[in-house]
Amino acid sequence: MQKISLDGFWKMSRVGYNESLAANVPTTMYEVLFENDVIEDPFYGENDQLYRDLSLDDCVFTKTFEVDPGLLELEVVEIEFLGLDTLATIKLNGRVLAVTNNMHRTYRYEIKGMLKSGTNNLEVHFASPMRYIAEEQAKDPLWGVTSTIQGYGHLRKAHHMFGWDWGPQLPDMGIWRSVTIYGYEVGKIEEVQVLQHHLPDSVRLDILAEVDFYDEGVQLHYSLTDMDGEIIGQALVSEVESSDVISLRVDNPKLWWPNGYGEQYLYTLTVSLLFDEGVVHEDVKHIGLRTMTMHREKDPWGETFDFNINGVRIFAMGADYIPEDTLITRPTYETTERLIKDCAKANYNCLRVWGGGLYPSDSFYELCDHYGLIVWQDFMFACGVYRLTKKFQNNITAEFIDNIKRIRHHASLGLWCGNNEMEWGFVEWAIPKDERLRMDYLLMYEKLIPDVLADYDPQTFYWPASPSSGGGFLGPNDDNKGDVHYWKVFHGNEHYKKFREHYFRFASEYGMQAFPDLKTIDSFLPKDQYNAFSPVMENHNKCTDPINGNVKVLLNMVQEFRLPKNLEDQVYISQVFQAETIRCAVEHFRRNRGRCMGSTYWQVNDNYPVTSWASIDFYGRWKAMHYLAKRFYSQVLVSAYEEGNIGHIHVTNDRVADFDGTVCWQLCHVEDGILDHGEVGVIVPALSASHVLDVSIEPYLSAYGDERCLYLAYELNEATSTLAKESLLFVCHKAFNFNKASVTIRVDDGSDGLEVTLSSDAFAKAVGLQTKTLDLIFSDNYVDLMPGETRVIAVDEVRSDVVLTKEMLTEELYVQSVNNVIYQ
Ligand code: BMA
């Protein structure tokens, strides 16, 4: 096989402009314009609005490349486009090779007859997606959500590129994945599918290889190796058919588990096409041996809905994932790894890939395999209706097949899901009643996709929509069945503690917005706009229906906190409130393990520096919520909640072994210190939750007047280590009698890098360690400190390009706390 990469240097020009700009493919128009200084940073100020209409122009990418005469002597020469966004006309040496219209597809064409020896010219012309959807929408208006440019349902292009309630409207175009020419002499492996059959103490792998060959003398070799490179099984097939099936048996298999439940063991399967004893083509896959399905069974509350992996009922803990950058070709393996690692660090075991974006890169799935994140994979349909014409059906069917084949072997793939919120939309939203479109909905998600999956990935569970109760427009957002999106708290202004009144079987979306890190705000905000409601700050909140999201952020946080006077403190309190809200929900769900079995909060990441529901902002900076996620998603969780004058303490154990430890508690007064305390031994069986004890403040109320100065501190210990230290108020934060706290910070050399020791003279809430300019990740943050207590926090990662010294860190650090905020 010969391979010529056509990535790298191309030229781009917009039609009607006299320009020729360097384009480093894979890349897109906005990125090229930005890199060539034709436009400023589209993320600064209000630039995104200014640049939106650049997408009304067409643009052309061109490349010249050399072909060696040897290539033309091969049997088959193909060109492969892994991603063209979207309305592309491809010309090779002046002749039209193809016209494409789906960015989610892979396109391959035989080009031998069009290539010449020597210099060749490839041109890809992209027609404006904005003009296209406007024209189509005028002919056939299709319903869609308000935060985006209408008509997106007409085009197989990531919907969020037309804008979403967390991202700008920059409908880009370009060559967004690699372009490669392949030449084959003897044959090629078209695809390899692996089916797993788990038997007692062994796994049988049925491996199906589709082969296209032009010479009878070919052989197929299959080999499976373990992580030490030892061969576990192999087979040689001499009489190759175009469709070849063999079985390999793995005795005493090492299973793949999600993060926290065991090892992420991966075997390597290599299928090689041999000729004359040499390898002419090869397909290599890393596969994890596991059974994975959704456990659905009637129970007293309705129906269970949880991942069952290797027979263990998993509580899914994670968040929803959106595309990583508005300029979609910028993420690299390293940036994706940083994100996935941050998920694993926060004890996630699951990510939901939301349907309004892109089918992620291969690296994304490899990283999820490696870090143990179960992937809930939506097909790319969201918040819109689609007309199922024959052409559209053929187009999406090809898209499904391309992506299913690419993704299906990943150990992390947990389920396929038809779409985001469309079943719910048809039932409960103001979508115009149209029987034909409802029928198209059913055909797409309840017939077409299941039929394709039956052929291409029969072993992965399919779910028709998120949320859904199983399909057919039957109670799609029912608390007691399937998954739920609960938006009444953020979008409906409901009190955040209402989460505790629901026992969702699997909460796949719910969230609270917060401002991003101050350094991130500084990256887009001119100094004279330093106010939550300045035009630029409002522009960097894309949730505008019915009012700008920043209004909601402040409105929501004053449920619980007083209104901070300046933007710095509003940023901090918004983050603490976001974290508290999601903690309140998750801890409640986890106390009800068995009934509730999943939480993917909306959302882990951003694709633009923005105020949003994300727990990690666009520049990878952790908001308070991500630190809290590390705690509320920890495998063994101690949680407490107040009910009137009682504090209830629970322990949830998501380990596969029993938990044996102690809970210590102290009932305290802000001035008088500890009023009462206790310690209880707890044994919590594996995969269960237990109520440990109740502490009442009743006996102290008469002496102290009211509950505003009383709090409950509690901790969870195991042998000699403390797993968690938290505190509970009996009133909301805005009513509590916080004393001003003098928090001291000391920096020391620890055994494993630098350490920060925090201590406070008063009971201090959500003490947030901040850095002025550097990007650091701490082992913990936003901690509550008892008076006199010292807390050691390690610098877990230095992400800025510096060698961090003690002096530098001392100079960089400052703390915020709920106590010391200056309120209005
Ligand atoms: C849900 C999601 C997204 C959206 C989020 C926040 O509707 O599916 O479409 O960004 O809520 O509004």
PDB file of C-alpha atoms and ligand atoms in Angstrom, residues 164-166 354 383 420-421 487 491 509 602 613, ligand 1:
ATOM      1  CA  TRP A 164     -26.125  27.588  20.459  1.00  0.00           C
ATOM      2  CA  ASP A 165     -26.991  28.866  23.921  1.00  0.00           C
ATOM      3  CA  TRP A 166     -23.303  28.521  24.883  1.00  0.00           C
ATOM      4  CA  TRP A 354     -24.486  15.592  22.904  1.00  0.00           C
ATOM      5  CA  CYS A 383     -33.538  20.323  19.031  1.00  0.00           C
ATOM      6  CA  ASN A 420     -31.148  15.175  21.674  1.00  0.00           C
ATOM      7  CA  GLU A 421     -34.554  16.281  22.980  1.00  0.00           C
ATOM      8  CA  TRP A 487     -34.293  22.329  33.255  1.00  0.00           C
ATOM      9  CA  HIS A 491     -34.426  27.857  32.762  1.00  0.00           C
ATOM     10  CA  GLU A 509     -29.053  16.860  31.607  1.00  0.00           C
ATOM     11  CA  TRP A 602     -24.866  19.806  31.676  1.00  0.00           C
ATOM     12  CA  TRP A 613     -23.130  25.609  32.527  1.00  0.00           C
TER      13      TRP A 613
HETATM   14  C1  BMA B   1     -30.370  21.319  26.608  1.00  0.00           C
HETATM   15  C2  BMA B   1     -29.239  20.861  25.751  1.00  0.00           C
HETATM   16  C3  BMA B   1     -28.651  21.949  24.951  1.00  0.00           C
HETATM   17  C4  BMA B   1     -28.619  23.228  25.693  1.00  0.00           C
HETATM   18  C5  BMA B   1     -28.821  23.033  27.165  1.00  0.00           C
HETATM   19  C6  BMA B   1     -28.852  24.303  27.939  1.00  0.00           C
HETATM   20  O1  BMA B   1     -31.479  21.657  25.892  1.00  0.00           O
HETATM   21  O2  BMA B   1     -29.617  19.749  25.023  1.00  0.00           O
HETATM   22  O3  BMA B   1     -29.384  22.070  23.756  1.00  0.00           O
HETATM   23  O4  BMA B   1     -27.456  23.892  25.447  1.00  0.00           O
HETATM   24  O5  BMA B   1     -29.993  22.353  27.399  1.00  0.00           O
HETATM   25  O6  BMA B   1     -29.962  25.098  27.616  1.00  0.00           O
END
